[in-house]
PDB file of C-alpha atoms in Angstrom:
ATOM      1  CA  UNK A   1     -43.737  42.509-162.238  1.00  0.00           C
ATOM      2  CA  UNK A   2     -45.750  40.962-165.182  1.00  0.00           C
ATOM      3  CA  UNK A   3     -45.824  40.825-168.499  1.00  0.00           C
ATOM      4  CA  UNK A   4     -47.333  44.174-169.910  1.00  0.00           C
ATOM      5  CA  UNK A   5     -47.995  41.844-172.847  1.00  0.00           C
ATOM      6  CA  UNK A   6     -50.424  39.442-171.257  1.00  0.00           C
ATOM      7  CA  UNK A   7     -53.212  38.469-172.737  1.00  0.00           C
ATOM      8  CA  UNK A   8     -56.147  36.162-172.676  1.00  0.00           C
ATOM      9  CA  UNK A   9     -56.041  33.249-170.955  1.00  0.00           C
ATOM     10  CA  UNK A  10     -53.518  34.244-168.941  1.00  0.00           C
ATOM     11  CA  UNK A  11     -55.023  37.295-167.880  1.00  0.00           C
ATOM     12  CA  UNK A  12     -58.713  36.257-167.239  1.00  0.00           C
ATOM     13  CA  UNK A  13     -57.228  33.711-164.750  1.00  0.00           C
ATOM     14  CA  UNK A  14     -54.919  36.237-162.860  1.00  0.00           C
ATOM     15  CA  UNK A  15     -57.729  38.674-162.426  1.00  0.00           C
ATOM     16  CA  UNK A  16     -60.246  35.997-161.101  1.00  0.00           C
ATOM     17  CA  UNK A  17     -58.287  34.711-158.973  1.00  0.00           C
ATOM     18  CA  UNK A  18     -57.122  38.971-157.533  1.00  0.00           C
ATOM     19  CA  UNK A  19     -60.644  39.898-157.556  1.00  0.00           C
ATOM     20  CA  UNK A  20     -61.213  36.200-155.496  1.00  0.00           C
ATOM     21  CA  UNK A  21     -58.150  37.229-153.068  1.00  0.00           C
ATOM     22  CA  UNK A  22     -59.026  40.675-152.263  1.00  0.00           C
ATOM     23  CA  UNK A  23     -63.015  40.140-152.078  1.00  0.00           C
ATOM     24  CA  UNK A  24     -61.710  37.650-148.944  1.00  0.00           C
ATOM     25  CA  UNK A  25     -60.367  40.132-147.760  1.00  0.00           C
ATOM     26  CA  UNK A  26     -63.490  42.741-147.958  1.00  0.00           C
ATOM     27  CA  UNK A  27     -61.813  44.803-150.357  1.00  0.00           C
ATOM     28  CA  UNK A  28     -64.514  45.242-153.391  1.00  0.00           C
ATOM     29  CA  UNK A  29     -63.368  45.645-156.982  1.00  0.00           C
ATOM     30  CA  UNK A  30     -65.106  49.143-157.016  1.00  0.00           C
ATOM     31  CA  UNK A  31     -63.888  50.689-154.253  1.00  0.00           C
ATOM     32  CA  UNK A  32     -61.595  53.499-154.819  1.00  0.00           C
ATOM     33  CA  UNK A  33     -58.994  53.121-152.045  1.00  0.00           C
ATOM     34  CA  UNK A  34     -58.440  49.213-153.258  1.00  0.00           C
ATOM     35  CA  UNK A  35     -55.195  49.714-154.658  1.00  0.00           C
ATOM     36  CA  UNK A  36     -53.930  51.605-151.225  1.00  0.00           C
ATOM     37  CA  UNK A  37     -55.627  48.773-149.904  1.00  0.00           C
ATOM     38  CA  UNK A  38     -54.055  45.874-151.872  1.00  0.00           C
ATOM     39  CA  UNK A  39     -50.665  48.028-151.349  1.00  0.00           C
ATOM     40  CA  UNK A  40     -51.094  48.285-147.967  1.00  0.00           C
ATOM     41  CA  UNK A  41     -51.658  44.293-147.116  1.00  0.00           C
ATOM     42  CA  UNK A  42     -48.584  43.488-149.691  1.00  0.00           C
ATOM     43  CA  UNK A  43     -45.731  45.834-147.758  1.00  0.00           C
ATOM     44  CA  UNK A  44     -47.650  44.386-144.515  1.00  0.00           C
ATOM     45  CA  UNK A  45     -46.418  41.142-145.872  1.00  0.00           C
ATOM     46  CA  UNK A  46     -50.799  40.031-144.683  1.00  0.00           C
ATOM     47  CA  UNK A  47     -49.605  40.278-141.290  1.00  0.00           C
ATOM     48  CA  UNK A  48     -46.205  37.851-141.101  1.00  0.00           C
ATOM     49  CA  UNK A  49     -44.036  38.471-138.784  1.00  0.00           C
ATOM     50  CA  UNK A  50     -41.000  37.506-141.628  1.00  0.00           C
ATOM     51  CA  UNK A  51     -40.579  38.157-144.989  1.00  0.00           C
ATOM     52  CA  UNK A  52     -37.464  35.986-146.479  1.00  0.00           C
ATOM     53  CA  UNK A  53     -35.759  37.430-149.282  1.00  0.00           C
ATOM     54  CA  UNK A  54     -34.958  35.417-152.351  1.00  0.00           C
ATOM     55  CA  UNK A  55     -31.508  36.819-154.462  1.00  0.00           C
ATOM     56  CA  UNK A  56     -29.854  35.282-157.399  1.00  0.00           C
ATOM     57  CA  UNK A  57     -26.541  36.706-159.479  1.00  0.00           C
ATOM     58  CA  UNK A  58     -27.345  38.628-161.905  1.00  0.00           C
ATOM     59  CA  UNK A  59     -25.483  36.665-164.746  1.00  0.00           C
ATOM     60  CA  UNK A  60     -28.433  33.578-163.883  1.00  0.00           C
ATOM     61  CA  UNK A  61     -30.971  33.065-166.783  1.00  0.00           C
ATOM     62  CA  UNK A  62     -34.238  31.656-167.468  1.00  0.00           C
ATOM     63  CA  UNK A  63     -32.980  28.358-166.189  1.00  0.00           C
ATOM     64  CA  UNK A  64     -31.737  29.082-163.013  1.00  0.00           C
ATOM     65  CA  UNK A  65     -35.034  31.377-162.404  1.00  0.00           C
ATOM     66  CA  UNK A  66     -37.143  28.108-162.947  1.00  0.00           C
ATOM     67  CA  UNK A  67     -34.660  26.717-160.306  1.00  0.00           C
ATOM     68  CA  UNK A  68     -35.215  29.063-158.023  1.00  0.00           C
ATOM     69  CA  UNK A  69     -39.119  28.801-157.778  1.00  0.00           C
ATOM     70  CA  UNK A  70     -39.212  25.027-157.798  1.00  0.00           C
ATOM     71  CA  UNK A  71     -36.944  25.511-154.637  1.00  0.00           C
ATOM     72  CA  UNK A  72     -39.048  27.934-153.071  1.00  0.00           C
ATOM     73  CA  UNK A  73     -41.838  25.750-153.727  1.00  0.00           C
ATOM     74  CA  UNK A  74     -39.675  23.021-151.412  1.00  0.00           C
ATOM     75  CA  UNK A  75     -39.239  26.127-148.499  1.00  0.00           C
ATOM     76  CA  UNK A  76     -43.367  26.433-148.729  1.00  0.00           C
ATOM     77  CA  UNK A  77     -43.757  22.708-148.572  1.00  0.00           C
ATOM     78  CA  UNK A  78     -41.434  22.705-145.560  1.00  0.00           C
ATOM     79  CA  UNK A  79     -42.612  25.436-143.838  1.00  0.00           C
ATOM     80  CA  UNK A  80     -46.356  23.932-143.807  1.00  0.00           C
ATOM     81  CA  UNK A  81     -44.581  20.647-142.570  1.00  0.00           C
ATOM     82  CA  UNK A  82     -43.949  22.999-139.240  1.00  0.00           C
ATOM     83  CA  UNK A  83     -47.401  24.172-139.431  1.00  0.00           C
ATOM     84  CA  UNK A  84     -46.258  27.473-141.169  1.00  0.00           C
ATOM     85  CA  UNK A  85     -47.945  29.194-143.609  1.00  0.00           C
ATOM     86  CA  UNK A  86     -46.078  31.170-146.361  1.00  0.00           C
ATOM     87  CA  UNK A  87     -47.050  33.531-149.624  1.00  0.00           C
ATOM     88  CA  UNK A  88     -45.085  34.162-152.210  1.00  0.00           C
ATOM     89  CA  UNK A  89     -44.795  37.916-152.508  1.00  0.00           C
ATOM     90  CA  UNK A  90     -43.190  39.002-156.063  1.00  0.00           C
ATOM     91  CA  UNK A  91     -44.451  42.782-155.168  1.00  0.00           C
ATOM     92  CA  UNK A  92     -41.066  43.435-153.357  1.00  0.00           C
ATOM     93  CA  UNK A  93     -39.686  43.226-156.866  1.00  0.00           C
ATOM     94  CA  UNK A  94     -40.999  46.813-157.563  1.00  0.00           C
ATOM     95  CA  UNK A  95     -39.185  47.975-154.230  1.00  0.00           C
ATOM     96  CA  UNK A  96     -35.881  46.327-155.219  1.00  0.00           C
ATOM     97  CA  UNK A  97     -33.661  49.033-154.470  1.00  0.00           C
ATOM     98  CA  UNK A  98     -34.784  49.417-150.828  1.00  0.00           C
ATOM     99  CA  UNK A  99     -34.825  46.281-150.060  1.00  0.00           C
ATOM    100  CA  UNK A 100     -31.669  45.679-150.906  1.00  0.00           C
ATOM    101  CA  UNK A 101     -30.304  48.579-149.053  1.00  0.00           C
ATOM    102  CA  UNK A 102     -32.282  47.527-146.091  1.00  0.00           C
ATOM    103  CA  UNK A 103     -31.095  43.864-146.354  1.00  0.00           C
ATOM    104  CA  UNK A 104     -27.347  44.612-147.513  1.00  0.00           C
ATOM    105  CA  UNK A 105     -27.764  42.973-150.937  1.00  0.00           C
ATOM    106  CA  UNK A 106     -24.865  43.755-152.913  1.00  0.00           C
ATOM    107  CA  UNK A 107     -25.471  44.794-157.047  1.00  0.00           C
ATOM    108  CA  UNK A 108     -24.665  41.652-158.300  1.00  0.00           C
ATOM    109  CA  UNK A 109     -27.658  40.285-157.238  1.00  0.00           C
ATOM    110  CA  UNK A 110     -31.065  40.878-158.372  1.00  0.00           C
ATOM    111  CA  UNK A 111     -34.208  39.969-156.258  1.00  0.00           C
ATOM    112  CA  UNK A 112     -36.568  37.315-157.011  1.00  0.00           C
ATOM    113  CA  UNK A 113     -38.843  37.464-154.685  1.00  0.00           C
ATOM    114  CA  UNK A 114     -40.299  38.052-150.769  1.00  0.00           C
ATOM    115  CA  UNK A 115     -42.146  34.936-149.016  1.00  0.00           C
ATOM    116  CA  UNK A 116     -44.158  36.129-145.930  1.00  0.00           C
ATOM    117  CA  UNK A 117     -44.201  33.234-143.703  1.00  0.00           C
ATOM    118  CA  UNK A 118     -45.998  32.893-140.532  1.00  0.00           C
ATOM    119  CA  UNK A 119     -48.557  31.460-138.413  1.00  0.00           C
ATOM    120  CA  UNK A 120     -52.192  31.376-139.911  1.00  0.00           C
ATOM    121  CA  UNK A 121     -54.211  34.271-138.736  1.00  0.00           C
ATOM    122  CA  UNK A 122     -57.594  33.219-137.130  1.00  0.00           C
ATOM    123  CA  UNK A 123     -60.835  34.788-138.292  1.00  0.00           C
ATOM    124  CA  UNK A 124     -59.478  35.574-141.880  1.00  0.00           C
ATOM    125  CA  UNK A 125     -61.519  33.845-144.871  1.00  0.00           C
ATOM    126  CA  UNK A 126     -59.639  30.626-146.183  1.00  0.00           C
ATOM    127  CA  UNK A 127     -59.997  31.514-149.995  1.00  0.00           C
ATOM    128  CA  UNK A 128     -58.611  28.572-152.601  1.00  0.00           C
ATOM    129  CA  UNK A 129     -58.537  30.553-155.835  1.00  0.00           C
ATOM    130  CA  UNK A 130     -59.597  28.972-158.974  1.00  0.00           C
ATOM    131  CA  UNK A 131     -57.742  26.826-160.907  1.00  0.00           C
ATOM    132  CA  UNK A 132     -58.020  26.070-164.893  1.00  0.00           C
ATOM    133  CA  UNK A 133     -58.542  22.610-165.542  1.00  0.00           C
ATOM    134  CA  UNK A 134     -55.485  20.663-166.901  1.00  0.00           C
ATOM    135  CA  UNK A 135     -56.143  19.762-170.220  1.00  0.00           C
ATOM    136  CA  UNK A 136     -56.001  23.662-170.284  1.00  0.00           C
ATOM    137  CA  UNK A 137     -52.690  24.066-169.092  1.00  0.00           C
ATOM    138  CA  UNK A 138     -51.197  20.683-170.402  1.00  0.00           C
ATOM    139  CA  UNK A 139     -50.364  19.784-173.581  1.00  0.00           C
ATOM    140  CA  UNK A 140     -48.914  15.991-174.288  1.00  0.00           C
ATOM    141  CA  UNK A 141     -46.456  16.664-177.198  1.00  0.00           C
ATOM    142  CA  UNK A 142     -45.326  12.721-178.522  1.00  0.00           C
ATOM    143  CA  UNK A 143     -47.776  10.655-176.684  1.00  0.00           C
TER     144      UNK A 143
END
């Protein structure tokens, strides 16, 4: 599901911003169910009633991988337009094969990723993770 390679920035960031999401949620960094825990929520898709299921072919690259999350990104945006929420769920990656037998998928496709989508649950913690600033993440090449 990531990189087994990743290393520092990258890293740091994603487990801020897990220990951030899950500490929302009262799950505590030292508690030794929290991975049952954080399992549990994921295949409970946080409580959506829908999950939609994102497929390319197989014979896609890179490219068409970029494509699919920048449209994804327009499904999100228009799913808060109807006063939706949605999370992008790449977990369902490491359940491929079920999915795909559940949803009828055929082998030339491979799965991208879930998107839980769904009405905003009252009473949970609104959490914005962190975010790195952009001369961090940016880099003007030819300016």
């Amino acid at each position: 599901m990531y990189p087994a390679e990743l290393t520092s920035p990258y890293l740091d960031r994603f487990s801020a911003a897990a220990a951030q999401r899950y500490e929302a949620l009262g799950i505590e960094r030292d508690d030794p169910d929290r991975p049952k825990k954080i399992a549990a929520l994921n295949s409970e898709a946080f409580g959506a009633p829908v999950v939609l299921f994102c497929y390319l072919d197989r014979t896609m690259g890179p490219g068409q991988w970029g494509d699919a999350g920048m449209y994804l990104q327009t499904v999100m945006l228009l799913l808060r337009a109807e006063g939706l929420h949605s999370c992008p769920q790449v977990m369902w990656t490491m359940y491929r094969k079920t999915v795909s037998q559940l949803v009828g998928a055929d082998d030339g496709l491979i799965l991208f990723c879930g998107v839980s989508a769904g009405f905003e649950k009252e009473g949970v913690p609104r959490l914005r993770t962190g975010r790195a600033d952009m001369m961090e993440t940016v880099s003007f090449i030819g300016v």
